[in-house]
Amino acid sequence: MLKLSRLTDYAAVVMAQIARYPEQAHAATELADAVQLPHPTVSKTLKMLVRAGLLESRRGSLGGYRLARPATSITTSDIIGAIEGPVAMTECSHADGDCDLVDTCGVADNWQRVSLAIRTLLDSVTLAHLAQESPLKLPVQLPIQSVTLASRAEV
Amino acid sequence: MLKLSRLTDYAAVVMAQIARYPEQAHAATELADAVQLPHPTVSKTLKMLVRAGLLESRRGSLGGYRLARPATSITTSDIIGAIEGPVAMTECSHADGDCDLVDTCGVADNWQRVSLAIRTLLDSVTLAHLAQESPLKLPVQLPIQSVTLASRAEV
DNA sequence: TCGATAGGGGACTAAAATGGTCCTCAATAG
DNA sequence: CTATTGAGGACCATTTTAGTCCCCTATCGA
């Protein structure tokens, strides 16, 4: 299904929630409540986001989480990467490719390109986009159409 | 990581192998050998591809597998779908969305759009592309860049 | 200085998905 | 009739994922 893990999903929701009120610090409890998810799980997710450098945390009574940088410069790719590790469709599409089938496979190169295209796409959608109430309809969808035509025409 | 399952990877490799010699029928054993993967696993993969309607099979001594339609009209999306089920990034991005968090989530719409964009991308890359020895360098990659600009400019 | 409020780190478990193997049955060609 | 080749499904081992919990540390304010 090429699906995101559930935690990644949570991460996106939580990040979006924070992004909507960037000024204040958000406690894990508060977020869990706002988002209707069990506190320990949300907490775990938040920790991962901190470790990835997307959130900053502050302990103590007035503590909580806030964005480490503006929502416009946090990408979906960053969020996915924070929870699942770097985006890579196939074994061999990360740098230290150690797939011993490269010879017989004959598909590696092209997969890597597809992978790259997806990464680029995910890089182009920011947290600011996600957090927007109004859906980002055309901006993403329309230009993609031209890709379809372009690459189809090539063959 | 947003990774394909290993079986999907195998499927792509095997399909590409078949696509390179579309005239003949390919026995599972032959394919397993060509691709350097254990026979039972390859066999399983082939069965799945048949059930998804991407391959046609024929039993008996001169039997084997061949493409159900030309390589140009089989997409990577089809292949992924055959093994992992329909491409959908989030729980709620398939039709029968039954996520009870839609209200508090506030991100669903946009994820669905990202999902759609990826699906569109995967639809635009065909088996013929994959099977090509020479990588499809620019066709896919360049137009995507314009997506980046387009959607960034929008926010 | 103390205590209440928050997060940090990591261990641990249960459940599910994945990968891989195997066995028996059915179809086809010669 | 027999050798070949796929269909279908059971089965198991391993890994991944999700979720919980506990104990420690930092910060604020009384």
CSV table of C-alpha atoms (C1' of nucleotides) in Angstrom, one decimal:
chain,number,residue,atom,x,y,z
A,1,MET,CA,0.0,0.0,0.0
A,2,LEU,CA,3.0,2.2,0.3
A,3,LYS,CA,1.4,3.4,3.5
A,4,LEU,CA,2.8,5.6,6.2
A,5,SER,CA,3.0,4.1,9.6
A,6,ARG,CA,0.4,5.1,12.1
A,7,LEU,CA,2.9,6.9,14.2
A,8,THR,CA,3.9,9.0,11.3
A,9,ASP,CA,0.3,9.9,10.8
A,10,TYR,CA,0.0,11.0,14.4
A,11,ALA,CA,3.2,13.0,14.0
A,12,ALA,CA,1.7,14.9,11.1
A,13,VAL,CA,-1.5,15.6,13.0
A,14,VAL,CA,0.3,16.8,16.1
A,15,MET,CA,2.7,18.9,14.2
A,16,ALA,CA,-0.1,20.6,12.4
A,17,GLN,CA,-1.8,21.2,15.7
A,18,ILE,CA,1.3,22.9,17.0
A,19,ALA,CA,1.8,24.8,13.8
A,20,ARG,CA,-1.6,26.4,14.2
A,21,TYR,CA,-0.6,28.1,17.4
A,22,PRO,CA,3.1,28.5,16.9
A,23,GLU,CA,3.6,31.1,19.7
A,24,GLN,CA,2.7,29.0,22.7
A,25,ALA,CA,4.3,25.9,24.1
A,26,HIS,CA,2.1,22.8,23.9
A,27,ALA,CA,2.2,20.2,26.6
A,28,ALA,CA,2.0,16.6,25.6
A,29,THR,CA,-1.2,16.2,27.6
A,30,GLU,CA,-2.8,19.1,25.9
A,31,LEU,CA,-1.9,17.9,22.5
A,32,ALA,CA,-3.1,14.3,23.2
A,33,ASP,CA,-6.3,15.8,24.3
A,34,ALA,CA,-6.8,18.1,21.3
A,35,VAL,CA,-6.0,15.3,18.9
A,36,GLN,CA,-7.9,12.5,20.8
A,37,LEU,CA,-5.1,10.1,21.0
A,38,PRO,CA,-3.6,8.2,24.0
A,39,HIS,CA,-1.1,10.4,25.9
A,40,PRO,CA,1.8,7.9,26.1
A,41,THR,CA,1.7,7.4,22.4
A,42,VAL,CA,1.6,11.1,21.6
A,43,SER,CA,4.4,11.6,24.0
A,44,LYS,CA,6.5,9.0,22.2
A,45,THR,CA,5.9,10.6,18.9
A,46,LEU,CA,6.8,14.0,20.3
A,47,LYS,CA,10.1,12.7,21.6
A,48,MET,CA,11.0,11.4,18.2
A,49,LEU,CA,10.2,14.7,16.6
A,50,VAL,CA,12.5,16.4,19.0
A,51,ARG,CA,15.3,14.1,18.4
A,52,ALA,CA,14.9,14.7,14.7
A,53,GLY,CA,15.2,18.4,15.3
A,54,LEU,CA,11.7,19.4,14.2
A,55,LEU,CA,10.5,20.4,17.6
A,56,GLU,CA,12.1,22.1,20.6
A,57,SER,CA,11.1,21.1,24.1
A,58,ARG,CA,11.2,22.7,27.4
A,59,ARG,CA,10.7,21.0,30.7
A,60,GLY,CA,9.2,22.4,33.8
A,61,SER,CA,5.9,23.9,34.7
A,62,LEU,CA,5.6,26.2,31.8
A,63,GLY,CA,7.2,23.8,29.4
A,64,GLY,CA,6.0,22.0,26.4
A,65,TYR,CA,6.8,21.7,22.7
A,66,ARG,CA,7.1,24.2,19.9
A,67,LEU,CA,8.4,24.2,16.4
A,68,ALA,CA,12.1,24.3,15.9
A,69,ARG,CA,11.7,26.4,12.8
A,70,PRO,CA,8.9,28.0,10.9
A,71,ALA,CA,6.2,25.7,9.5
A,72,THR,CA,7.0,26.8,6.0
A,73,SER,CA,10.4,25.2,6.2
A,74,ILE,CA,9.4,21.9,7.7
A,75,THR,CA,8.5,19.5,5.0
A,76,THR,CA,6.4,16.3,5.0
A,77,SER,CA,9.6,14.6,4.0
A,78,ASP,CA,11.1,15.8,7.3
A,79,ILE,CA,8.2,14.5,9.3
A,80,ILE,CA,8.2,11.1,7.6
A,81,GLY,CA,12.0,10.9,8.0
A,82,ALA,CA,11.7,11.7,11.7
A,83,ILE,CA,9.5,8.8,12.4
A,84,GLU,CA,10.4,6.2,9.8
A,85,GLY,CA,13.9,7.1,8.7
A,86,PRO,CA,14.8,8.6,5.4
A,87,VAL,CA,12.4,8.2,2.5
A,88,ALA,CA,13.6,5.4,0.2
A,89,MET,CA,11.4,3.2,-1.9
A,90,THR,CA,13.7,0.3,-2.4
A,91,GLU,CA,16.6,-1.4,-0.5
A,92,CYS,CA,19.1,0.1,-2.9
A,93,SER,CA,17.8,3.6,-3.1
A,94,HIS,CA,19.7,4.8,-0.1
A,95,ALA,CA,23.3,5.9,-0.5
A,96,ASP,CA,25.1,2.9,1.0
A,97,GLY,CA,23.5,0.5,-1.4
A,98,ASP,CA,24.4,-3.0,-0.5
A,99,CYS,CA,22.0,-5.0,-2.7
A,100,ASP,CA,23.9,-7.9,-4.2
A,101,LEU,CA,21.4,-8.2,-7.0
A,102,VAL,CA,22.1,-5.0,-8.8
A,103,ASP,CA,23.4,-6.9,-11.7
A,104,THR,CA,20.5,-9.2,-12.4
A,105,CYS,CA,17.9,-6.7,-11.2
A,106,GLY,CA,18.3,-4.1,-14.0
A,107,VAL,CA,15.6,-2.0,-12.5
A,108,ALA,CA,17.5,-0.3,-9.7
A,109,ASP,CA,18.3,2.9,-11.6
A,110,ASN,CA,14.8,3.6,-12.5
A,111,TRP,CA,13.4,2.9,-9.1
A,112,GLN,CA,15.9,5.3,-7.7
A,113,ARG,CA,14.6,7.9,-10.0
A,114,VAL,CA,11.0,7.3,-9.0
A,115,SER,CA,12.1,7.4,-5.4
A,116,LEU,CA,13.8,10.7,-6.0
A,117,ALA,CA,10.7,12.1,-7.6
A,118,ILE,CA,8.6,11.2,-4.7
A,119,ARG,CA,11.1,12.6,-2.3
A,120,THR,CA,11.0,15.8,-4.2
A,121,LEU,CA,7.3,15.9,-4.1
A,122,LEU,CA,7.3,15.4,-0.4
A,123,ASP,CA,9.9,18.0,0.0
A,124,SER,CA,7.6,20.4,-1.7
A,125,VAL,CA,4.8,20.1,0.7
A,126,THR,CA,5.4,21.9,3.9
A,127,LEU,CA,3.9,21.7,7.3
A,128,ALA,CA,2.3,25.0,6.6
A,129,HIS,CA,0.4,23.3,3.7
A,130,LEU,CA,-0.7,20.5,5.9
A,131,ALA,CA,-1.9,22.7,8.6
A,132,GLN,CA,-4.0,24.8,6.3
A,133,GLU,CA,-7.7,24.1,6.8
A,134,SER,CA,-8.4,24.7,3.2
A,135,PRO,CA,-7.1,21.9,1.1
A,136,LEU,CA,-4.2,22.6,-1.3
A,137,LYS,CA,-6.1,21.5,-4.3
A,138,LEU,CA,-4.6,22.6,-7.6
A,139,PRO,CA,-1.0,23.6,-6.7
A,140,VAL,CA,0.1,20.0,-6.3
A,141,GLN,CA,-2.2,18.2,-8.5
A,142,LEU,CA,-2.1,20.2,-11.7
A,143,PRO,CA,1.6,20.3,-12.3
A,144,ILE,CA,1.8,16.6,-11.8
A,145,GLN,CA,-0.4,16.1,-14.8
A,146,SER,CA,2.3,17.6,-16.9
A,147,VAL,CA,4.7,15.0,-15.5
A,148,THR,CA,2.4,12.3,-16.7
A,149,LEU,CA,2.4,13.6,-20.2
A,150,ALA,CA,6.1,14.4,-20.3
A,151,SER,CA,7.2,11.0,-19.2
A,152,ARG,CA,4.6,9.1,-21.2
A,153,ALA,CA,5.6,11.0,-24.3
A,154,GLU,CA,9.1,9.9,-23.8
A,155,VAL,CA,8.4,6.2,-24.5
B,1,MET,CA,10.9,5.0,5.0
B,2,LEU,CA,7.9,4.8,2.9
B,3,LYS,CA,9.4,1.6,1.5
B,4,LEU,CA,8.1,-0.9,-0.9
B,5,SER,CA,7.9,-4.4,0.5
B,6,ARG,CA,10.5,-6.8,-0.7
B,7,LEU,CA,8.0,-8.8,-2.6
B,8,THR,CA,7.0,-5.8,-4.5
B,9,ASP,CA,10.5,-5.2,-5.4
B,10,TYR,CA,10.8,-8.8,-6.7
B,11,ALA,CA,7.6,-8.3,-8.6
B,12,ALA,CA,9.0,-5.3,-10.4
B,13,VAL,CA,12.2,-7.1,-11.3
B,14,VAL,CA,10.4,-10.1,-12.6
B,15,MET,CA,7.9,-8.1,-14.6
B,16,ALA,CA,10.8,-6.2,-16.2
B,17,GLN,CA,12.5,-9.5,-17.0
B,18,ILE,CA,9.3,-10.7,-18.8
B,19,ALA,CA,8.8,-7.4,-20.5
B,20,ARG,CA,12.2,-7.7,-22.2
B,21,TYR,CA,11.1,-10.8,-24.0
B,22,PRO,CA,7.3,-10.4,-24.4
B,23,GLU,CA,6.8,-13.0,-27.0
B,24,GLN,CA,7.8,-16.1,-25.1
B,25,ALA,CA,6.3,-17.7,-22.1
B,26,HIS,CA,8.5,-17.7,-19.0
B,27,ALA,CA,8.5,-20.5,-16.5
B,28,ALA,CA,8.8,-19.6,-12.9
B,29,THR,CA,12.0,-21.6,-12.6
B,30,GLU,CA,13.5,-19.8,-15.5
B,31,LEU,CA,12.6,-16.4,-14.1
B,32,ALA,CA,13.9,-17.4,-10.6
B,33,ASP,CA,17.1,-18.3,-12.2
B,34,ALA,CA,17.4,-15.2,-14.3
B,35,VAL,CA,16.8,-13.0,-11.4
B,36,GLN,CA,18.7,-15.0,-8.8
B,37,LEU,CA,16.0,-15.4,-6.3
B,38,PRO,CA,14.6,-18.5,-4.5
B,39,HIS,CA,12.1,-20.2,-6.7
B,40,PRO,CA,9.2,-20.6,-4.2
B,41,THR,CA,9.2,-16.9,-3.5
B,42,VAL,CA,9.3,-15.9,-7.2
B,43,SER,CA,6.5,-18.3,-7.8
B,44,LYS,CA,4.4,-16.7,-5.1
B,45,THR,CA,5.0,-13.3,-6.5
B,46,LEU,CA,4.0,-14.5,-10.0
B,47,LYS,CA,0.7,-15.9,-8.7
B,48,MET,CA,-0.1,-12.6,-7.1
B,49,LEU,CA,0.6,-10.8,-10.4
B,50,VAL,CA,-1.7,-13.2,-12.2
B,51,ARG,CA,-4.5,-12.7,-9.7
B,52,ALA,CA,-4.2,-8.9,-10.2
B,53,GLY,CA,-4.5,-9.4,-13.9
B,54,LEU,CA,-1.1,-8.2,-14.9
B,55,LEU,CA,0.2,-11.6,-16.1
B,56,GLU,CA,-1.4,-14.4,-17.9
B,57,SER,CA,-0.4,-18.0,-17.1
B,58,ARG,CA,-0.5,-21.2,-18.9
B,59,ARG,CA,0.1,-24.6,-17.4
B,60,GLY,CA,1.6,-27.6,-18.9
B,61,SER,CA,4.9,-28.4,-20.5
B,62,LEU,CA,5.1,-25.4,-22.7
B,63,GLY,CA,3.4,-23.1,-20.2
B,64,GLY,CA,4.7,-20.2,-18.2
B,65,TYR,CA,3.9,-16.5,-17.7
B,66,ARG,CA,3.5,-13.6,-20.1
B,67,LEU,CA,2.2,-10.1,-19.9
B,68,ALA,CA,-1.5,-9.7,-19.9
B,69,ARG,CA,-1.2,-6.4,-21.8
B,70,PRO,CA,1.6,-4.4,-23.4
B,71,ALA,CA,4.3,-3.1,-21.1
B,72,THR,CA,3.4,0.4,-21.9
B,73,SER,CA,0.0,0.1,-20.3
B,74,ILE,CA,1.2,-1.5,-17.1
B,75,THR,CA,2.2,1.0,-14.5
B,76,THR,CA,4.3,0.9,-11.4
B,77,SER,CA,1.1,1.7,-9.6
B,78,ASP,CA,-0.4,-1.5,-10.9
B,79,ILE,CA,2.5,-3.6,-9.8
B,80,ILE,CA,2.6,-2.1,-6.3
B,81,GLY,CA,-1.2,-2.5,-6.1
B,82,ALA,CA,-0.9,-6.1,-7.1
B,83,ILE,CA,1.3,-7.0,-4.2
B,84,GLU,CA,0.5,-4.5,-1.5
B,85,GLY,CA,-3.0,-3.4,-2.3
B,86,PRO,CA,-4.0,0.0,-3.6
B,87,VAL,CA,-1.6,2.8,-3.0
B,88,ALA,CA,-2.8,5.0,-0.1
B,89,MET,CA,-0.6,6.9,2.2
B,90,THR,CA,-2.9,7.2,5.2
B,91,GLU,CA,-5.7,5.2,6.7
B,92,CYS,CA,-8.2,7.6,5.4
B,93,SER,CA,-7.0,8.1,1.9
B,94,HIS,CA,-8.9,5.2,0.4
B,95,ALA,CA,-12.5,5.5,-0.6
B,96,ASP,CA,-14.2,3.9,2.3
B,97,GLY,CA,-12.6,6.2,4.9
B,98,ASP,CA,-13.6,5.0,8.3
B,99,CYS,CA,-11.2,7.0,10.4
B,100,ASP,CA,-13.1,8.3,13.4
B,101,LEU,CA,-10.6,11.1,14.0
B,102,VAL,CA,-11.4,13.1,10.9
B,103,ASP,CA,-12.7,15.9,13.0
B,104,THR,CA,-9.8,16.4,15.2
B,105,CYS,CA,-7.2,15.5,12.6
B,106,GLY,CA,-7.6,18.4,10.2
B,107,VAL,CA,-4.9,17.1,8.0
B,108,ALA,CA,-6.8,14.4,6.1
B,109,ASP,CA,-7.7,16.4,3.1
B,110,ASN,CA,-4.2,17.5,2.4
B,111,TRP,CA,-2.7,14.0,2.9
B,112,GLN,CA,-5.2,12.7,0.5
B,113,ARG,CA,-3.9,15.2,-2.1
B,114,VAL,CA,-0.3,14.2,-1.5
B,115,SER,CA,-1.4,10.6,-1.8
B,116,LEU,CA,-3.1,11.4,-5.1
B,117,ALA,CA,-0.1,13.1,-6.4
B,118,ILE,CA,2.1,10.2,-5.7
B,119,ARG,CA,-0.4,7.8,-7.2
B,120,THR,CA,-0.4,10.0,-10.3
B,121,LEU,CA,3.3,9.9,-10.4
B,122,LEU,CA,3.4,6.2,-10.1
B,123,ASP,CA,0.7,5.9,-12.8
B,124,SER,CA,2.9,7.8,-15.1
B,125,VAL,CA,5.8,5.4,-14.9
B,126,THR,CA,5.2,2.2,-16.9
B,127,LEU,CA,6.7,-1.2,-16.9
B,128,ALA,CA,8.2,-0.2,-20.2
B,129,HIS,CA,10.1,2.5,-18.4
B,130,LEU,CA,11.3,0.2,-15.7
B,131,ALA,CA,12.5,-2.4,-18.2
B,132,GLN,CA,14.6,0.0,-20.1
B,133,GLU,CA,18.2,-0.4,-19.5
B,134,SER,CA,18.9,3.2,-19.9
B,135,PRO,CA,17.6,5.1,-17.0
B,136,LEU,CA,14.8,7.5,-17.5
B,137,LYS,CA,16.7,10.4,-16.3
B,138,LEU,CA,15.2,13.7,-17.1
B,139,PRO,CA,11.7,12.9,-18.2
B,140,VAL,CA,10.5,12.3,-14.7
B,141,GLN,CA,12.9,14.4,-12.7
B,142,LEU,CA,12.8,17.7,-14.5
B,143,PRO,CA,9.1,18.3,-14.5
B,144,ILE,CA,8.9,17.5,-10.9
B,145,GLN,CA,11.1,20.4,-10.1
B,146,SER,CA,8.4,22.7,-11.5
B,147,VAL,CA,6.0,21.2,-9.0
B,148,THR,CA,8.2,22.2,-6.2
B,149,LEU,CA,8.3,25.7,-7.4
B,150,ALA,CA,4.6,25.8,-8.1
B,151,SER,CA,3.4,24.6,-4.8
B,152,ARG,CA,6.0,26.6,-2.8
B,153,ALA,CA,5.0,29.7,-4.6
B,154,GLU,CA,1.4,29.1,-3.6
B,155,VAL,CA,2.0,29.5,0.1
C,1,DT,C1',14.5,25.2,49.2
C,2,DC,C1',10.6,22.4,48.1
C,3,DG,C1',7.1,20.6,45.4
C,4,DA,C1',4.4,20.5,41.3
C,5,DT,C1',4.7,20.2,36.5
C,6,DA,C1',6.8,18.9,32.3
C,7,DG,C1',9.9,16.3,29.3
C,8,DG,C1',13.9,12.4,28.4
C,9,DG,C1',15.3,7.8,27.9
C,10,DG,C1',14.6,3.4,27.4
C,11,DA,C1',12.7,-1.3,28.6
C,12,DC,C1',9.1,-4.2,27.7
C,13,DT,C1',5.0,-6.7,25.7
C,14,DA,C1',1.4,-7.9,22.5
C,15,DA,C1',-0.1,-8.1,18.1
C,16,DA,C1',0.3,-7.9,13.3
C,17,DA,C1',2.7,-7.9,8.9
C,18,DT,C1',6.2,-10.0,6.2
C,19,DG,C1',9.0,-13.3,4.0
C,20,DG,C1',9.7,-17.6,2.9
C,21,DT,C1',8.7,-22.7,2.4
C,22,DC,C1',6.1,-26.7,1.3
C,23,DC,C1',2.5,-29.8,-0.1
C,24,DT,C1',-1.3,-31.3,-2.9
C,25,DC,C1',-4.3,-30.7,-6.8
C,26,DA,C1',-5.3,-29.3,-11.8
C,27,DA,C1',-4.2,-28.5,-16.6
C,28,DT,C1',-1.6,-29.1,-20.8
C,29,DA,C1',1.6,-31.1,-24.4
C,30,DG,C1',3.5,-34.9,-26.6
D,1,DC,C1',0.0,-41.8,-19.6
D,2,DT,C1',3.5,-39.1,-18.1
D,3,DA,C1',6.3,-35.1,-17.5
D,4,DT,C1',5.9,-30.4,-16.9
D,5,DT,C1',4.2,-26.3,-15.0
D,6,DG,C1',0.9,-23.4,-12.5
D,7,DA,C1',-3.0,-22.8,-8.6
D,8,DG,C1',-4.2,-22.6,-4.1
D,9,DG,C1',-3.5,-22.5,0.4
D,10,DA,C1',-1.4,-24.0,4.9
D,11,DC,C1',2.2,-23.1,7.7
D,12,DC,C1',6.0,-21.1,10.4
D,13,DA,C1',9.8,-17.9,11.8
D,14,DT,C1',11.1,-13.4,12.1
D,15,DT,C1',10.7,-8.6,12.2
D,16,DT,C1',8.2,-4.5,12.7
D,17,DT,C1',4.9,-1.8,14.9
D,18,DA,C1',2.1,0.1,18.4
D,19,DG,C1',1.4,1.0,22.7
D,20,DT,C1',2.4,1.2,27.8
D,21,DC,C1',5.1,2.1,31.8
D,22,DC,C1',8.7,3.4,35.0
D,23,DC,C1',12.3,6.2,36.7
D,24,DC,C1',15.1,10.2,36.1
D,25,DT,C1',16.0,15.2,35.1
D,26,DA,C1',14.8,20.1,34.4
D,27,DT,C1',12.2,24.3,35.3
D,28,DC,C1',9.1,27.4,37.6
D,29,DG,C1',7.1,29.6,41.4
D,30,DA,C1',5.7,29.7,46.2
